Short mmCIF file of C-alpha atoms in Angstrom, two decimals:
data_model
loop_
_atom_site.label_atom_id
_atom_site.label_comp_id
_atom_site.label_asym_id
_atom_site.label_seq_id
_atom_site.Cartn_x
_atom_site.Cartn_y
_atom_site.Cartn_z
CA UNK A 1 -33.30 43.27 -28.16
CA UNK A 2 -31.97 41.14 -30.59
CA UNK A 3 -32.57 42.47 -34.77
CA UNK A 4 -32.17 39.57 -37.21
CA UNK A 5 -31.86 40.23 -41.11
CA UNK A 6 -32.19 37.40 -43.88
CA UNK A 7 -30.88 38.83 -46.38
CA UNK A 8 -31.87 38.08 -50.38
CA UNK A 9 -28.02 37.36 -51.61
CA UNK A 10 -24.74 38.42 -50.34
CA UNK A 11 -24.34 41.90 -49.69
CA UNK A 12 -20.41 42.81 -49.12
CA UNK A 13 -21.43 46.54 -48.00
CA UNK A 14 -24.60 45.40 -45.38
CA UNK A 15 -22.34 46.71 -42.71
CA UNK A 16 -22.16 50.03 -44.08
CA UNK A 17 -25.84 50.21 -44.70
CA UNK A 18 -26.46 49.74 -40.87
CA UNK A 19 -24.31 52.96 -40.37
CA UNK A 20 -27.08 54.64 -42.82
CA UNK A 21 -29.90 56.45 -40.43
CA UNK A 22 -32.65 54.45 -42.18
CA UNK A 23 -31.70 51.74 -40.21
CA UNK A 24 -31.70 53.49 -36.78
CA UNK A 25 -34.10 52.20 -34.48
CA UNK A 26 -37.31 54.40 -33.58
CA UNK A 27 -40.02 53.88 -30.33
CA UNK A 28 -42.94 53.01 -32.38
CA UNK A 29 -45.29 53.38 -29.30
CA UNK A 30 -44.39 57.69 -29.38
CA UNK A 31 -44.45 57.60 -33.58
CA UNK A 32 -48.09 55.61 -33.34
CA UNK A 33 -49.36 57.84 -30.36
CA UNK A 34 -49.17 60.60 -32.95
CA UNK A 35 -50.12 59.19 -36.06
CA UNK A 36 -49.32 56.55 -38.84
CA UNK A 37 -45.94 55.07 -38.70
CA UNK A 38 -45.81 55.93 -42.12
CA UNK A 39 -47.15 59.61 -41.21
CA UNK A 40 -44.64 61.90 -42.43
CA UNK A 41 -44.38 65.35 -40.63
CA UNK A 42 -46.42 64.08 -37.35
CA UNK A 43 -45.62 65.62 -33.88
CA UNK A 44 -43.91 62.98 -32.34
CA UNK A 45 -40.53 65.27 -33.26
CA UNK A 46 -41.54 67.96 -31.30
CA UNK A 47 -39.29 68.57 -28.18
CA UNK A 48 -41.88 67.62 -25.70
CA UNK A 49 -42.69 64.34 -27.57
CA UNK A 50 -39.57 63.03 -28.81
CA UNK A 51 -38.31 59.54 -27.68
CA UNK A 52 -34.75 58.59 -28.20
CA UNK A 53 -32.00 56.20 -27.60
CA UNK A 54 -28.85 58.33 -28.24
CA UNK A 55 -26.27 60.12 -26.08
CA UNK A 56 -28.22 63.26 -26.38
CA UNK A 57 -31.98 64.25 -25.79
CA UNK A 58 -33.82 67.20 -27.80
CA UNK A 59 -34.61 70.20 -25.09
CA UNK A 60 -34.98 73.04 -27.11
CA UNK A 61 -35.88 73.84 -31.10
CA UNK A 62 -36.52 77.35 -32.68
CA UNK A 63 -37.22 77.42 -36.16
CA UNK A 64 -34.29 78.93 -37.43
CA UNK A 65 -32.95 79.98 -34.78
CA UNK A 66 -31.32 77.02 -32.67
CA UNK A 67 -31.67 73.24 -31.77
CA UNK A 68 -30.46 72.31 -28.34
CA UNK A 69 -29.77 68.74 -26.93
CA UNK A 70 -28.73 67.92 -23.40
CA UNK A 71 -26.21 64.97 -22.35
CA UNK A 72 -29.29 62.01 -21.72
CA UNK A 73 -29.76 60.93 -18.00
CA UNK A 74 -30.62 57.80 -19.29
CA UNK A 75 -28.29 56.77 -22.02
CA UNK A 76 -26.95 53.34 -21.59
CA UNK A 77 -23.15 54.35 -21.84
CA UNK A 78 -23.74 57.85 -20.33
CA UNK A 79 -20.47 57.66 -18.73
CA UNK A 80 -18.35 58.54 -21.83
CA UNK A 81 -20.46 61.40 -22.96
CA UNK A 82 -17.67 64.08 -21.64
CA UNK A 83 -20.00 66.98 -22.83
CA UNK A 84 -22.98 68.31 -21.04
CA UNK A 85 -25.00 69.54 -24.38
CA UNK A 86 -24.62 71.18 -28.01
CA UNK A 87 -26.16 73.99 -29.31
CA UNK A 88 -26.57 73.81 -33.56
CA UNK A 89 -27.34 77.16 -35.37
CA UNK A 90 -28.86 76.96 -38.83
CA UNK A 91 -27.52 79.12 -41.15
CA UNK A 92 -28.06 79.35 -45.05
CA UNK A 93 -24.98 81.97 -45.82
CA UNK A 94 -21.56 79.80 -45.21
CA UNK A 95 -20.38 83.46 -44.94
CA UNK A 96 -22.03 84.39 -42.20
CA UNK A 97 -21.17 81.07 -41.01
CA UNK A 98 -17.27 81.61 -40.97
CA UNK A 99 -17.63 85.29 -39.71
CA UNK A 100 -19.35 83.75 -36.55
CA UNK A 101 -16.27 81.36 -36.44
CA UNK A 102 -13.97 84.07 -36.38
CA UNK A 103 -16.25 86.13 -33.28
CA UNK A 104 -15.71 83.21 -31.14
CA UNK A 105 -19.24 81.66 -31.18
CA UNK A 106 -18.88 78.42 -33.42
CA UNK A 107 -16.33 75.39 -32.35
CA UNK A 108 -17.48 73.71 -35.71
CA UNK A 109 -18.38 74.99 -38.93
CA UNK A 110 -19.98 72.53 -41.68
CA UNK A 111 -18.33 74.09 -44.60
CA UNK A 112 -15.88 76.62 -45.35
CA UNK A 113 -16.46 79.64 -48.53
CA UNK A 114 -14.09 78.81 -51.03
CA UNK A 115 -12.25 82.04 -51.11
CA UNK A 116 -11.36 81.58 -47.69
CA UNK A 117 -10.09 78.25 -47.87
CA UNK A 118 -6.32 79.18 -49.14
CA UNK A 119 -6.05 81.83 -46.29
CA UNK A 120 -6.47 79.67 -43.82
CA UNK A 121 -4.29 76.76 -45.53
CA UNK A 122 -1.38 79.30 -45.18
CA UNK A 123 -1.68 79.90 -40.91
CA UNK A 124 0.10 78.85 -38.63
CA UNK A 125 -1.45 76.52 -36.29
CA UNK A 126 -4.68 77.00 -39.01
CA UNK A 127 -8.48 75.60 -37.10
CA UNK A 128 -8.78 74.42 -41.14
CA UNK A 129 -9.58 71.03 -41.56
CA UNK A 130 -9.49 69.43 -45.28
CA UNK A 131 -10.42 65.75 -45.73
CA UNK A 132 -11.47 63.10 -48.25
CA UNK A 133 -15.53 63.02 -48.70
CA UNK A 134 -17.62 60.25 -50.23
CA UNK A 135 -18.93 62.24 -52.76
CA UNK A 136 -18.84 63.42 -56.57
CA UNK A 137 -19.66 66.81 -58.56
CA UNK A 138 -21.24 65.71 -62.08
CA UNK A 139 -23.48 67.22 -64.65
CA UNK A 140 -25.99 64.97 -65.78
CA UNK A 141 -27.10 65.33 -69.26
CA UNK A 142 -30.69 64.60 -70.99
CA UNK A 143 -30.26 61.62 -72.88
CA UNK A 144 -33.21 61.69 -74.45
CA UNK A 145 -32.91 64.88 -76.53
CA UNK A 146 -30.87 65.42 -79.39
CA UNK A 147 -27.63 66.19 -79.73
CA UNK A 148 -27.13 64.59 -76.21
CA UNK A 149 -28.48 62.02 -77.47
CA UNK A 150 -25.50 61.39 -79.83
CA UNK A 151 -23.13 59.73 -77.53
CA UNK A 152 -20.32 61.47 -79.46
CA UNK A 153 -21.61 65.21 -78.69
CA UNK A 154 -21.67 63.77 -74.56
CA UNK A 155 -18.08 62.85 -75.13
CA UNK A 156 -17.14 65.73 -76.67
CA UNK A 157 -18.29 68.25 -74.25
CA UNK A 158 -16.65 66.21 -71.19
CA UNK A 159 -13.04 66.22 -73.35
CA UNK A 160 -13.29 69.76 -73.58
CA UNK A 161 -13.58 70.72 -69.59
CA UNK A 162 -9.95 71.22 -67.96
CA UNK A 163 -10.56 69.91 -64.83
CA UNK A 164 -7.31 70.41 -63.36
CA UNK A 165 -7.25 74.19 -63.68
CA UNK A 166 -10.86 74.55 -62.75
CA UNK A 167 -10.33 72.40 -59.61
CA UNK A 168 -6.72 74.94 -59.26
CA UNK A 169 -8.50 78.31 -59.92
CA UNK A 170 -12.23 78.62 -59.19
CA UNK A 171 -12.05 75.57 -56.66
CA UNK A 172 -9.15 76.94 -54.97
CA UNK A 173 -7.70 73.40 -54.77
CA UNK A 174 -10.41 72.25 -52.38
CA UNK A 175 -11.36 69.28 -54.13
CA UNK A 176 -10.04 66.53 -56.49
CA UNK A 177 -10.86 65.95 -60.25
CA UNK A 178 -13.52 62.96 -60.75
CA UNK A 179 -12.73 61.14 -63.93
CA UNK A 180 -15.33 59.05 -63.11
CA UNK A 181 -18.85 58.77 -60.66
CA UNK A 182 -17.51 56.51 -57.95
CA UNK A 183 -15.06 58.13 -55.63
CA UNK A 184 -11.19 56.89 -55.74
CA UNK A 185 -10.80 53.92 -53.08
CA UNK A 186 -14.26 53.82 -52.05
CA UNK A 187 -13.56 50.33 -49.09
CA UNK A 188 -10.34 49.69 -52.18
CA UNK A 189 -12.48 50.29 -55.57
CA UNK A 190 -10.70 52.06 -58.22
CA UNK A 191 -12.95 53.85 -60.47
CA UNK A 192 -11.72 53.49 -64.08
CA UNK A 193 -9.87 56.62 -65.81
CA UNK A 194 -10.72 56.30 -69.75
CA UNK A 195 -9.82 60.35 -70.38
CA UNK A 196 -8.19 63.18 -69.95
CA UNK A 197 -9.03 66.61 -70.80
CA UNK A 198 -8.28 66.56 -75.17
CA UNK A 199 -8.90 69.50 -77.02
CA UNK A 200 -8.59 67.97 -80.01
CA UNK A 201 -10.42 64.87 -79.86
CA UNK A 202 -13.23 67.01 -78.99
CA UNK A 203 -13.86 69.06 -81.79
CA UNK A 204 -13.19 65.64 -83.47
CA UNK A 205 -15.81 64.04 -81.87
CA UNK A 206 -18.35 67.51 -82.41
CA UNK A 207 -17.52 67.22 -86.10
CA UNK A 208 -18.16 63.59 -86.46
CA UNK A 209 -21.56 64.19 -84.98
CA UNK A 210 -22.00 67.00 -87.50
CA UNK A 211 -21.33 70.11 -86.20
CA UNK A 212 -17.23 71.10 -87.39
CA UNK A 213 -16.23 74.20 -85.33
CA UNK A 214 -19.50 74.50 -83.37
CA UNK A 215 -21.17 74.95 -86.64
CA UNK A 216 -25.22 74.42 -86.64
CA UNK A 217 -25.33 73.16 -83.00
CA UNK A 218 -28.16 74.21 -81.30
CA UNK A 219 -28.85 75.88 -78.31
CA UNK A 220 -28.57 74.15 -75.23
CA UNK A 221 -28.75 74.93 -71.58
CA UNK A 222 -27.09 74.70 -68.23
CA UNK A 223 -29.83 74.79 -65.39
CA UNK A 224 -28.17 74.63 -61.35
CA UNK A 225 -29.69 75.71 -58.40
CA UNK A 226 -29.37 78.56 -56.73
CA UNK A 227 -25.32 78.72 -54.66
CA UNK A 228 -22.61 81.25 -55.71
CA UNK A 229 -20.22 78.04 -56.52
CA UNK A 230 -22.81 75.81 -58.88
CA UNK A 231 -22.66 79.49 -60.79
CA UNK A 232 -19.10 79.97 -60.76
CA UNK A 233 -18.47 76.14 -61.98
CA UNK A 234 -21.21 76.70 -64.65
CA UNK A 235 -19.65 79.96 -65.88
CA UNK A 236 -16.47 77.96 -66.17
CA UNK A 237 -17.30 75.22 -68.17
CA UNK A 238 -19.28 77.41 -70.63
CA UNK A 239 -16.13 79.59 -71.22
CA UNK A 240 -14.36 76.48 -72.20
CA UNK A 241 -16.97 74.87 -74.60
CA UNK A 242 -17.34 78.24 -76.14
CA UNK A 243 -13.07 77.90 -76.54
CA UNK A 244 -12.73 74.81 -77.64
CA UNK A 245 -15.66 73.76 -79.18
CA UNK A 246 -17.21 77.25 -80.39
CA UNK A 247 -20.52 76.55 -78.99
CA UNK A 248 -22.68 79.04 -77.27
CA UNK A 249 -24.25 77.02 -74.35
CA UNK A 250 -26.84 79.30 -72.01
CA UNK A 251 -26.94 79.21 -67.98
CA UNK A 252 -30.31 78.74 -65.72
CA UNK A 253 -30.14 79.54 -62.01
CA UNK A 254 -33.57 77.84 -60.78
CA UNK A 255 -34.75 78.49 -56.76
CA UNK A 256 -34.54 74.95 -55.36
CA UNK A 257 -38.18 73.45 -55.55
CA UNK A 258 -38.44 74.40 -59.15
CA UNK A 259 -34.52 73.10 -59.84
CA UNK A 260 -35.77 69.85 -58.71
CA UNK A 261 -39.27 69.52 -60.30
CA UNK A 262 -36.92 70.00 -63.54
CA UNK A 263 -34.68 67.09 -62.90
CA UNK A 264 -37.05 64.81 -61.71
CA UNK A 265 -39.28 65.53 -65.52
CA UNK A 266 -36.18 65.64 -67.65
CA UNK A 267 -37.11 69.00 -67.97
CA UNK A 268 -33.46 69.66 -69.04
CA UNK A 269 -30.37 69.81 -71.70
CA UNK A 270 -27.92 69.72 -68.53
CA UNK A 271 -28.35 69.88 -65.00
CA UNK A 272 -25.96 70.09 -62.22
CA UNK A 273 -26.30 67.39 -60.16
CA UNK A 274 -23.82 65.83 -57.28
CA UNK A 275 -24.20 62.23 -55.54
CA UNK A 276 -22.73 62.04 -51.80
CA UNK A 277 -22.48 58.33 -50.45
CA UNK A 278 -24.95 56.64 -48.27
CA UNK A 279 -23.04 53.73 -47.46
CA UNK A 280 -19.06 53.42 -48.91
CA UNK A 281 -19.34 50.97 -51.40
CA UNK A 282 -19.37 51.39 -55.42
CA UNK A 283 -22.49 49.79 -55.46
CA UNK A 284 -23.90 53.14 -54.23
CA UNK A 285 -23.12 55.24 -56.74
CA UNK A 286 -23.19 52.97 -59.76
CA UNK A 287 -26.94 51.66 -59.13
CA UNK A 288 -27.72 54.91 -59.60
CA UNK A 289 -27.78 54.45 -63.25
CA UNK A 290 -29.88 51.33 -63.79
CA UNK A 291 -32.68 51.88 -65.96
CA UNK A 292 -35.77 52.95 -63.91
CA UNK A 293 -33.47 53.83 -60.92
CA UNK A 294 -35.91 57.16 -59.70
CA UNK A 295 -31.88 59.41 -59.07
CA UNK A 296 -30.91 58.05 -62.69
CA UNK A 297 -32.75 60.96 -64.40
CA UNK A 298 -30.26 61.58 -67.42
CA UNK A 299 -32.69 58.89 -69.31
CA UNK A 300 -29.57 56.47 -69.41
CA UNK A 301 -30.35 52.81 -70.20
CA UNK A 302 -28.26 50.08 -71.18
CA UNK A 303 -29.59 46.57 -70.44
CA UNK A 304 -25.92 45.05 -70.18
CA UNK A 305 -25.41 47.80 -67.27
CA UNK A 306 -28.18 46.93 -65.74
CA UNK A 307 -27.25 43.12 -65.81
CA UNK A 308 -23.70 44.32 -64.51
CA UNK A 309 -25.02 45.80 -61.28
CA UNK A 310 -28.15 43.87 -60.32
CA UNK A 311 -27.16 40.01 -61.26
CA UNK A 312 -23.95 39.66 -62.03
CA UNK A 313 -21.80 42.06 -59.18
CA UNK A 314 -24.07 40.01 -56.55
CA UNK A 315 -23.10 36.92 -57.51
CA UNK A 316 -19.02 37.40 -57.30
CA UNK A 317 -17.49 35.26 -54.85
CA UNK A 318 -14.45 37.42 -53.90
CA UNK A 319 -14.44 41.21 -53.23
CA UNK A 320 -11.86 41.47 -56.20
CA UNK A 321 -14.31 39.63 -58.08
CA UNK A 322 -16.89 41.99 -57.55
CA UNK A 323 -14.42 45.27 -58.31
CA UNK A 324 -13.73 43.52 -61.49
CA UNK A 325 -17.37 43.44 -62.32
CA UNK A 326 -18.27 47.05 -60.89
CA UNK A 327 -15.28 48.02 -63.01
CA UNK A 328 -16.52 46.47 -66.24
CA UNK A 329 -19.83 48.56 -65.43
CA UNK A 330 -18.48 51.60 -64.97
CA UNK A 331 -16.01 51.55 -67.78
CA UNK A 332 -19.60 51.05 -70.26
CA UNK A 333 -20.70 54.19 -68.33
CA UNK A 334 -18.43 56.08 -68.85
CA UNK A 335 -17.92 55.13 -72.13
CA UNK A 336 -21.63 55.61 -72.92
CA UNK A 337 -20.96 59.35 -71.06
CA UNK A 338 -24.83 60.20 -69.75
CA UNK A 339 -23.00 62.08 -67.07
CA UNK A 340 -19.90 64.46 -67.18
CA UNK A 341 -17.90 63.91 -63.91
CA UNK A 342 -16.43 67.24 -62.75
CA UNK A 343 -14.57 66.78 -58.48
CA UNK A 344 -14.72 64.27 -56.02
CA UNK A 345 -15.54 66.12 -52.29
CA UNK A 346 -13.60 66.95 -49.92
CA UNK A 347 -14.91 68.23 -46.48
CA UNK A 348 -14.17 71.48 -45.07
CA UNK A 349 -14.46 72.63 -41.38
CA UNK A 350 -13.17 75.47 -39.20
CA UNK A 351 -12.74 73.55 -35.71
CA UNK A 352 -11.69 75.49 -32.65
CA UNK A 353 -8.62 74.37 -30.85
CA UNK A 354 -10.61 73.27 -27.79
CA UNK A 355 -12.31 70.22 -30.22
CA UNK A 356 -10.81 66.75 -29.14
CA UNK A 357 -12.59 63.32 -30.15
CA UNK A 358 -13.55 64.35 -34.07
CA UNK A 359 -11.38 62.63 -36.18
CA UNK A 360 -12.04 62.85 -40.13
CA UNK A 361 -13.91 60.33 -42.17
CA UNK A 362 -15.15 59.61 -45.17
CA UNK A 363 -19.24 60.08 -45.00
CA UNK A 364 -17.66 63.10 -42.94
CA UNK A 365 -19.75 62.24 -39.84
CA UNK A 366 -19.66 63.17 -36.41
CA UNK A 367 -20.45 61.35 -33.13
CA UNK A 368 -20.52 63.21 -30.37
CA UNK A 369 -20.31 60.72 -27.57
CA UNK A 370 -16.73 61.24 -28.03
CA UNK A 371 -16.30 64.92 -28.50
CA UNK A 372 -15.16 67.21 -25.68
CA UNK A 373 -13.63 70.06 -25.14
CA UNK A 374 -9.65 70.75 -23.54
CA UNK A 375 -10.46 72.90 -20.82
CA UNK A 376 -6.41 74.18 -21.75
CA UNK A 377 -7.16 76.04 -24.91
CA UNK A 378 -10.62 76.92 -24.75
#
């Protein structure tokens, strides 16, 4: 019952990477029974199959429809799981989702439509819950094909994107603005800030490169998959390139599976891409970018980064001499500008009044050994 990891070199975040639910422990006898353990998409899920360990165990799934779990008879701390099941209802319109909030049959909600968001800031007493979330909003551009190519052109189309009143206005001040790709304070590491939103300096930058006042650039597009906000935040930031840089840049809504077959070619001038944290550490978000990394896909490679992240950060002796390095890193990305950081997350639930035991957090997870629900205000 014991699990014992040697580990290659020191790893300041290993903690957080047991949290991660690759590292939750499986009964291989059930997974074998119905396959490889490498098998993907084997029975050994189904509800009549299933082995667990957790608080819970899987009773009922309809595609679509529902997944029940029961309280476990045999969970090892059984005695502080306070409720006696959960019902979760899949849903792909967060509309819907809230409306079924409001008829009284959701405690939770996983997200919140935007529009909605500043009418329920303003009740009294409001079920709207706002918190910080381990994750950033970007657009990732193709590296590999000119202009983007031209580190200049990258900068200049990143200076020219107001983040402050696109966060304020289409955002309805539900998230932050991300200056860089790691989140603020991520376990006390302070992303860099090298820029600001500079009107000027971009067309600067756009003329240096050869193009003064937009003139001769090419077309280039925008592709996002399909969600009402990735086409709201695209509309956005091609109203201000056309303003400040004169530049006619074209939108893309792709369905999901062909969104992603895009990304993964570099079948792309810009995509809209997001990272949320697996573990809270820097290191998650700024490996990302190493060459060959297979979530890098902007075509970004710069051996010192690379040297930055995989030999050098490792070997710091103090966690503020690993910052130091991890800031060094990201200040080169950022500077290099593959990506254009847009909003840090935030989380955003409806919770009923009845909820107890489901504090906030930063990979905005939930264990519900401790929820329950006050009898008082259900």
């Amino acid at each position: 019952h014991t699990l014992q990891v040697q580990l290659n070199a020191p790893t300041p975040y290993f903690i957080q990477l047991m949290d991660h639910h690759s590292t939750f422990a499986v009964h291989r006898p059930t997974i074998e029974k119905y396959g490889k353990a490498t098998d993907r998409f084997t029975r050994w899920t189904r509800v009549e199959n299933i082995v667990g360990n957790g608080p819970f165990r899987l009773s009922e799934w309809k595609l679509n429809r529902r997944i029940t779990v029961e309280k476990s008879d045999t969970y090892w701390d059984r005695e502080k799981v306070k409720l006696n099941g959960i019902v979760f209802y899949p849903t792909e319109s967060i509309t819907s989702e809230e409306r079924m909030f409001r008829a009284g049959q959701l405690h939770y909600t996983q997200t919140v439509p935007l529009e909605k968001a500043p009418g329920y800031q303003a009740m009294d007493n409001s079920p709207y819950r706002q918190a910080p979330y381990l994750g950033t909003y970007f657009y990732g551009f193709n590296t590999q094909r000119p202009p983007l190519s031209d580190r200049r052109v990258r900068r200049a189309l990143s200076l020219a994107v107001d983040r402050q009143t696109l966060v304020e206005t289409v955002l309805q001040g539900a998230y932050t603005t991300a200056w860089a790709i790691t989140p603020p304070d991520t376990l006390g590491y302070q992303p860099p800030k090298l820029f600001d939103f500079a009107p000027g300096e971009a067309r600067r930058l756009l003329a240096e490169a050869g193009y003064p006042d937009g003139e001769g650039f090419p077309a280039l597009e925008v592709i996002f998959n399909t969600s009402e906000n990735h086409r709201k935040i695209a509309v956005a930031l091609q109203q201000m390139w056309q303003e400040v840089l004169n530049i006619d840049i074209t939108l893309a809504n792709q369905e999901w599976k062909v969104y992603q077959d895009s990304v993964k070619r570099l079948d792309f001038d810009i995509s809209r891409r997001s990272w949320i944290g697996d573990y809270v550490d820097a290191n998650n978000f700024l490996e990302l970018f190493v060459t060959g990394n297979g979530n890098n896909r902007t075509g970004f490679s710069n051996p010192r980064y690379d040297q930055l992240i995989l030999e050098v950060a490792p070997r710091a002796r103090s966690t503020r001499e690993r910052h130091a390095i991890l800031v060094e890193a990201e200040t080169l990305l950022m500077e290099e500008m593959p990506i254009l950081p847009i909003y840090t997350y935030s989380s955003q639930h409806l919770v009923h009044p009845s909820v107890r035991g489901m504090p906030p957090n930063l990979m905005d997870s939930v264990n519900f050994k401790y929820v329950w629900l006050d009898q008082a205000t259900r």
